Coordinates of C-alpha atoms and ligand atoms in Angstrom, one line a residue:
M18 CA -16.0 5.0 -23.9
E19 CA -16.0 2.7 -20.8
F20 CA -18.3 3.2 -17.9
G21 CA -17.8 2.0 -14.3
F22 CA -20.0 -0.8 -13.1
L23 CA -22.6 0.5 -10.7
L24 CA -24.8 -1.9 -8.8
V25 CA -27.2 -0.8 -6.1
L26 CA -28.3 -3.3 -3.6
R27 CA -31.4 -2.4 -1.6
V28 CA -31.9 -4.5 1.5
S29 CA -35.3 -3.2 2.5
E30 CA -37.9 -0.5 1.5
K31 CA -37.0 1.7 4.5
R32 CA -34.7 3.9 2.4
V33 CA -35.0 7.1 4.4
A34 CA -33.3 5.7 7.6
M35 CA -30.7 3.7 5.7
T36 CA -27.0 4.3 5.9
K37 CA -25.6 4.4 2.4
V38 CA -22.2 2.9 1.8
L39 CA -20.3 3.3 -1.4
I40 CA -17.7 0.7 -2.2
A41 CA -15.5 2.4 -4.8
T42 CA -12.7 0.2 -6.1
E43 CA -11.1 0.9 -9.4
K44 CA -9.1 -2.3 -8.7
P45 CA -11.9 -4.7 -7.7
F46 CA -11.9 -7.0 -4.7
A47 CA -12.1 -10.7 -5.3
E48 CA -15.6 -12.0 -5.8
K49 CA -15.6 -13.9 -2.5
A50 CA -14.6 -10.7 -0.7
I51 CA -17.5 -8.8 -2.3
S52 CA -20.0 -11.5 -1.2
L53 CA -18.7 -11.4 2.4
I54 CA -18.8 -7.6 2.5
Q55 CA -22.4 -7.7 1.1
D56 CA -23.3 -10.1 4.0
V57 CA -22.0 -7.6 6.6
F58 CA -24.1 -4.8 5.2
L59 CA -27.2 -6.9 4.6
N60 CA -27.1 -8.0 8.3
A61 CA -26.6 -4.4 9.4
G62 CA -29.5 -3.2 7.2
F63 CA -27.2 -0.7 5.3
E64 CA -27.6 0.2 1.6
C65 CA -24.6 -0.6 -0.5
V66 CA -23.5 0.9 -3.8
Y67 CA -20.7 -0.8 -5.7
L68 CA -18.6 1.1 -8.1
E69 CA -15.9 -1.2 -9.4
R70 CA -13.4 -1.1 -12.3
Y71 CA -14.5 2.5 -13.0
T72 CA -12.4 4.4 -15.5
R73 CA -14.1 7.8 -15.4
R74 CA -13.4 10.0 -12.4
E75 CA -16.9 11.6 -12.9
D76 CA -18.5 8.2 -12.0
F77 CA -16.7 8.2 -8.7
L78 CA -17.6 11.9 -8.0
E79 CA -21.2 11.3 -8.9
A80 CA -21.4 8.2 -6.7
I81 CA -19.8 9.8 -3.6
K82 CA -22.2 12.7 -3.6
T83 CA -25.0 10.9 -1.7
S84 CA -23.0 8.4 0.3
D85 CA -22.7 8.4 4.1
A86 CA -19.6 6.3 4.0
V87 CA -17.1 5.1 1.4
I88 CA -14.8 2.1 1.3
I89 CA -11.9 2.6 -1.0
R90 CA -8.5 1.0 -1.9
S91 CA -6.0 3.2 -3.7
D92 CA -8.9 5.3 -5.1
I93 CA -8.3 9.1 -4.7
V94 CA -10.5 11.0 -2.3
D95 CA -9.3 14.6 -2.8
R96 CA -10.6 18.0 -1.8
K97 CA -12.9 18.1 -4.8
A98 CA -14.5 14.7 -4.0
L99 CA -14.9 15.8 -0.4
S100 CA -16.5 19.1 -1.4
L101 CA -19.2 17.2 -3.4
A102 CA -19.8 14.5 -0.7
E103 CA -22.3 16.4 1.3
N104 CA -23.5 13.4 3.4
L105 CA -20.1 11.8 3.9
K106 CA -19.1 11.0 7.5
L107 CA -16.6 8.2 7.1
I108 CA -13.9 7.1 4.7
V109 CA -12.4 3.6 5.2
R110 CA -9.3 2.8 3.2
A111 CA -9.4 -1.0 3.0
G112 CA -5.7 -1.3 3.3
A113 CA -2.7 0.4 5.1
G114 CA -1.6 3.5 3.2
Y115 CA -4.0 6.4 3.1
D116 CA -1.8 8.8 1.1
N117 CA -4.6 8.7 -1.5
V118 CA -7.0 10.5 0.9
D119 CA -6.7 14.3 1.5
V120 CA -6.8 13.8 5.2
E121 CA -6.6 17.5 5.9
A122 CA -9.6 18.3 3.8
A123 CA -11.5 15.4 5.4
S124 CA -10.7 16.7 8.9
E125 CA -11.9 20.2 7.9
K126 CA -15.2 18.6 7.0
K127 CA -15.2 16.5 10.1
V128 CA -15.1 13.3 8.0
V129 CA -13.5 10.4 9.9
V130 CA -10.8 8.6 8.0
M131 CA -9.8 5.0 8.9
N132 CA -7.6 2.3 7.5
T133 CA -7.5 -1.4 8.2
P134 CA -3.9 -1.9 9.5
G135 CA -2.4 -5.3 9.1
Q136 CA -5.2 -6.9 7.1
N137 CA -3.4 -7.2 3.8
S138 CA 0.2 -7.2 5.1
N139 CA 1.0 -10.9 4.5
A140 CA 0.1 -10.5 0.8
V141 CA 2.5 -7.6 0.4
A142 CA 5.2 -9.4 2.4
E143 CA 4.9 -12.5 0.2
L144 CA 5.3 -10.2 -2.9
A145 CA 8.4 -8.6 -1.4
I146 CA 10.1 -11.9 -0.9
G147 CA 9.0 -13.0 -4.4
L148 CA 10.7 -10.0 -5.8
A149 CA 13.8 -10.7 -3.8
V150 CA 13.9 -14.3 -5.3
Y151 CA 13.3 -12.9 -8.8
G152 CA 16.1 -10.4 -8.5
M153 CA 18.5 -12.8 -7.0
R154 CA 17.8 -15.2 -9.9
N155 CA 18.6 -12.5 -12.5
M156 CA 14.9 -11.9 -13.4
F157 CA 14.5 -15.6 -14.4
T158 CA 16.6 -15.2 -17.5
G159 CA 18.4 -18.4 -16.9
A160 CA 21.7 -16.8 -15.9
S161 CA 23.2 -18.2 -12.7
G162 CA 22.0 -16.3 -9.7
S163 CA 22.2 -16.4 -5.9
E164 CA 20.3 -17.7 -3.0
L165 CA 18.7 -15.8 -0.1
R166 CA 19.9 -18.2 2.6
G167 CA 22.7 -16.8 4.7
R168 CA 22.2 -13.3 3.3
T169 CA 21.3 -10.2 5.2
L170 CA 17.8 -8.7 4.7
G171 CA 17.5 -5.0 5.8
L172 CA 14.0 -3.9 6.6
H173 CA 13.5 -0.2 6.1
G174 CA 10.7 0.3 8.6
Y175 CA 9.1 -2.2 10.9
G176 CA 5.3 -2.1 10.6
Y177 CA 2.9 -4.9 9.8
V178 CA 4.3 -5.7 6.3
A179 CA 7.9 -5.7 7.5
R180 CA 7.1 -8.0 10.4
N181 CA 5.6 -10.5 7.9
V182 CA 8.6 -10.2 5.6
K183 CA 10.8 -10.9 8.6
R184 CA 8.8 -14.1 9.4
I185 CA 9.1 -15.4 5.9
A186 CA 12.7 -14.3 5.4
E187 CA 13.8 -16.2 8.5
G188 CA 12.2 -19.3 6.9
F189 CA 14.6 -18.8 4.0
G190 CA 17.5 -18.7 6.5
M191 CA 18.2 -14.9 6.1
N192 CA 19.6 -12.7 8.8
V193 CA 17.2 -9.9 9.4
V194 CA 18.2 -6.4 10.5
V195 CA 16.0 -3.3 10.8
F196 CA 16.0 0.4 10.8
T197 CA 13.0 1.9 12.5
R198 CA 12.3 5.0 14.5
Y199 CA 8.9 4.0 15.8
S200 CA 9.0 0.3 16.5
K201 CA 12.5 0.0 17.9
Q202 CA 11.5 -1.6 21.2
R203 CA 9.4 -4.2 19.4
A204 CA 12.1 -5.1 16.9
E205 CA 14.7 -5.4 19.7
S206 CA 12.3 -7.5 21.8
E207 CA 12.1 -9.9 18.9
G208 CA 15.9 -10.2 18.9
L209 CA 16.5 -8.1 15.8
F210 CA 19.5 -5.9 15.3
V211 CA 18.3 -2.4 14.9
T212 CA 20.8 -0.1 13.1
D213 CA 21.5 3.4 14.4
S214 CA 20.9 4.9 11.0
L215 CA 19.3 4.3 7.6
E216 CA 22.8 4.5 6.1
E217 CA 24.0 1.7 8.3
L218 CA 21.1 -0.5 7.3
Y219 CA 21.8 0.0 3.6
A220 CA 25.5 -0.6 4.2
I221 CA 25.1 -4.0 5.8
S222 CA 22.2 -5.5 3.8
D223 CA 22.4 -7.7 0.7
V224 CA 18.7 -7.1 0.1
V225 CA 16.9 -3.9 1.4
S226 CA 13.1 -4.0 1.5
I227 CA 11.3 -0.8 2.0
H228 CA 8.2 -0.6 4.3
V229 CA 7.5 3.0 5.3
P230 CA 4.4 5.0 4.4
A231 CA 4.4 7.9 1.9
R232 CA 4.2 10.7 4.4
G233 CA 6.3 13.0 6.5
E234 CA 10.0 12.3 6.8
H235 CA 9.7 9.1 4.6
L236 CA 9.0 11.0 1.4
K237 CA 12.0 10.8 -0.8
S238 CA 13.9 9.3 2.1
V239 CA 15.7 6.9 -0.1
S240 CA 18.2 9.5 -1.4
F241 CA 21.6 9.3 -3.0
E242 CA 23.1 9.9 0.4
V243 CA 21.5 6.7 1.6
L244 CA 21.8 4.6 -1.6
R245 CA 25.6 5.2 -1.9
H246 CA 26.1 3.0 1.1
L247 CA 24.6 -0.1 -0.6
K248 CA 26.7 -3.3 -0.7
E249 CA 28.0 -4.7 -4.0
N250 CA 25.2 -6.6 -5.9
A251 CA 22.6 -5.3 -3.5
L252 CA 18.9 -5.6 -4.3
L253 CA 16.5 -2.8 -3.5
I254 CA 12.9 -3.9 -3.1
N255 CA 10.1 -1.4 -2.9
T256 CA 6.5 -2.7 -2.2
A257 CA 5.7 0.6 -0.3
R258 CA 5.2 3.7 -2.5
K259 CA 7.2 5.3 -5.3
E260 CA 7.1 8.6 -3.4
V261 CA 9.5 7.3 -0.7
I262 CA 12.2 7.1 -3.3
N263 CA 14.1 10.1 -4.6
E264 CA 13.8 8.9 -8.3
D265 CA 16.5 11.3 -9.7
D266 CA 18.9 10.1 -7.0
L267 CA 18.1 6.5 -7.7
I268 CA 18.7 6.9 -11.4
N269 CA 22.0 8.8 -10.8
F270 CA 23.0 6.1 -8.4
M271 CA 22.2 3.2 -10.7
R272 CA 24.2 4.9 -13.5
F273 CA 27.4 4.6 -11.5
R274 CA 26.6 1.3 -9.7
P275 CA 25.8 -1.2 -12.5
D276 CA 25.7 -4.1 -9.9
V277 CA 22.6 -2.9 -8.1
K278 CA 19.0 -3.9 -9.0
Y279 CA 15.7 -2.2 -8.2
L280 CA 12.4 -4.1 -8.1
A281 CA 9.2 -2.4 -7.2
D282 CA 5.4 -2.9 -6.9
I283 CA 4.4 -0.2 -9.3
A284 CA 6.5 1.8 -11.8
P285 CA 8.3 5.0 -10.9
D286 CA 7.3 8.2 -12.7
K287 CA 10.5 8.0 -14.8
A288 CA 10.0 4.4 -15.8
A289 CA 11.0 5.2 -19.4
E290 CA 14.5 6.2 -18.1
F291 CA 14.9 2.8 -16.4
E292 CA 13.9 1.1 -19.7
K293 CA 16.5 3.1 -21.6
C294 CA 19.4 2.9 -19.1
F295 CA 19.0 -0.2 -16.9
K296 CA 17.7 -3.1 -18.9
G297 CA 17.9 -6.3 -16.9
R298 CA 18.4 -4.4 -13.6
Y299 CA 14.9 -3.4 -12.8
F300 CA 11.4 -4.8 -12.6
F301 CA 8.1 -3.1 -12.0
T302 CA 4.6 -4.7 -11.7
P303 CA 2.2 -3.3 -14.3
K304 CA -0.2 -2.3 -11.5
K305 CA 0.1 -2.2 -7.7
I306 CA -0.5 -5.9 -6.9
G307 CA 1.0 -6.3 -3.4
A308 CA -2.4 -6.7 -1.8
Q309 CA -4.2 -8.1 -4.8
T310 CA -4.9 -11.6 -3.4
A311 CA -8.3 -13.1 -2.5
E312 CA -7.1 -13.5 1.1
A313 CA -6.0 -9.8 1.4
N314 CA -9.2 -8.6 -0.2
I315 CA -11.3 -10.7 2.2
N316 CA -9.4 -9.6 5.3
A317 CA -9.2 -5.9 4.4
G318 CA -12.7 -5.7 2.8
V319 CA -14.6 -7.4 5.5
A320 CA -12.6 -5.5 8.2
A321 CA -13.5 -2.2 6.4
A322 CA -17.2 -3.2 6.3
G323 CA -17.2 -4.1 9.9
Q324 CA -15.6 -0.8 10.8
V325 CA -18.3 1.1 8.9
V326 CA -21.0 -0.8 10.8
E327 CA -19.4 -0.3 14.2
F328 CA -18.9 3.4 13.5
F329 CA -22.5 4.1 12.6
K330 CA -24.0 1.7 15.2
N331 CA -21.7 2.2 18.1
G332 CA -19.6 5.3 17.4
D333 CA -16.4 3.1 17.3
T334 CA -13.4 5.1 15.9
T335 CA -10.6 2.6 16.9
F336 CA -8.9 2.8 13.5
Q337 CA -9.3 6.5 12.9
V338 CA -6.2 8.1 11.5
N339 CA -7.3 11.8 11.6
R340 CA -7.8 12.4 15.3
G341 CA -7.2 15.8 17.0
Ligands
LIG3 C1 -2.0 -0.7 1.0 O1 -1.6 0.5 1.3 O2 -2.8 -1.3 1.8 C2 -1.5 -1.4 -0.2 O3 -0.6 -0.6 -0.9 C3 -2.6 -2.0 -1.0 O4 -3.2 -1.1 -1.9 P1 -4.4 -1.5 -2.8 O5 -5.6 -1.8 -2.0 O6 -4.5 -0.4 -3.8 O7 -4.0 -2.8 -3.5

């Protein structure tokens, strides 16, 4: 049986007054990020508990019990964890998507939830473009492929990651188009063509890259109705979340459109179906790796640590996502 790695760093003997911060990352930060995070908490006089690479849920539940704040990545903070966390005042998701936190349960307990928007977005954007190259070159099998230059990239959503994808894609000589409900003005002010509908985006793009969060109207928004508009030989890239795809619809669609490929950062629930039916037409990373770079770990981890300190010292809630 494997146990999570638990290290307690005490920065002074004045334990009673200390704010206790748990850094719980099943997928660990790079070493450099850890050392910089540690510096932030040492300077602030906070106590840090590190729970990394843990494999047992019980270890996380035990560790969160006495913490004032917790920094997580894709680690699950559900209603049960919140019910045990009697001292908890703050959850900082070091990253963008906070679908792993039960925000409703946190709000009920008056626990503030924050993310660190934009801090890891370049890493995810680079992966999206990497997947596009991989797909265009027939998964590096050696079969003659195609180039990105001159092709149309459709960005489904226009948040921080998509904006980085746009920057990189333009360097490749791609034409970038967008469908966005919330960042229309920004996209237009950058000279981008914003489509009137998702269907239109899928119809005019050679490569579609998905950049919407796993909540609200985005859940299962990539449906058969949308997919059926895809151009011949289109690539669908998903570095967002599997939950934004209607998997059954994607499977049905790929059955009758053998020209289309799907590449994603993390396997769908029905990965076995893809293996059985779509060999050579899909690729999934073994684990979510979009933000798994030293740079992204440093940016998001240090930002998260800074937000914890600012919250406890100055009441700063700038990045709170559960207001009202
Ligand atoms: C995010 O939402 O920030 C990304 O998906 C990265 O998630 P990770 O921290 O689990 O790698």
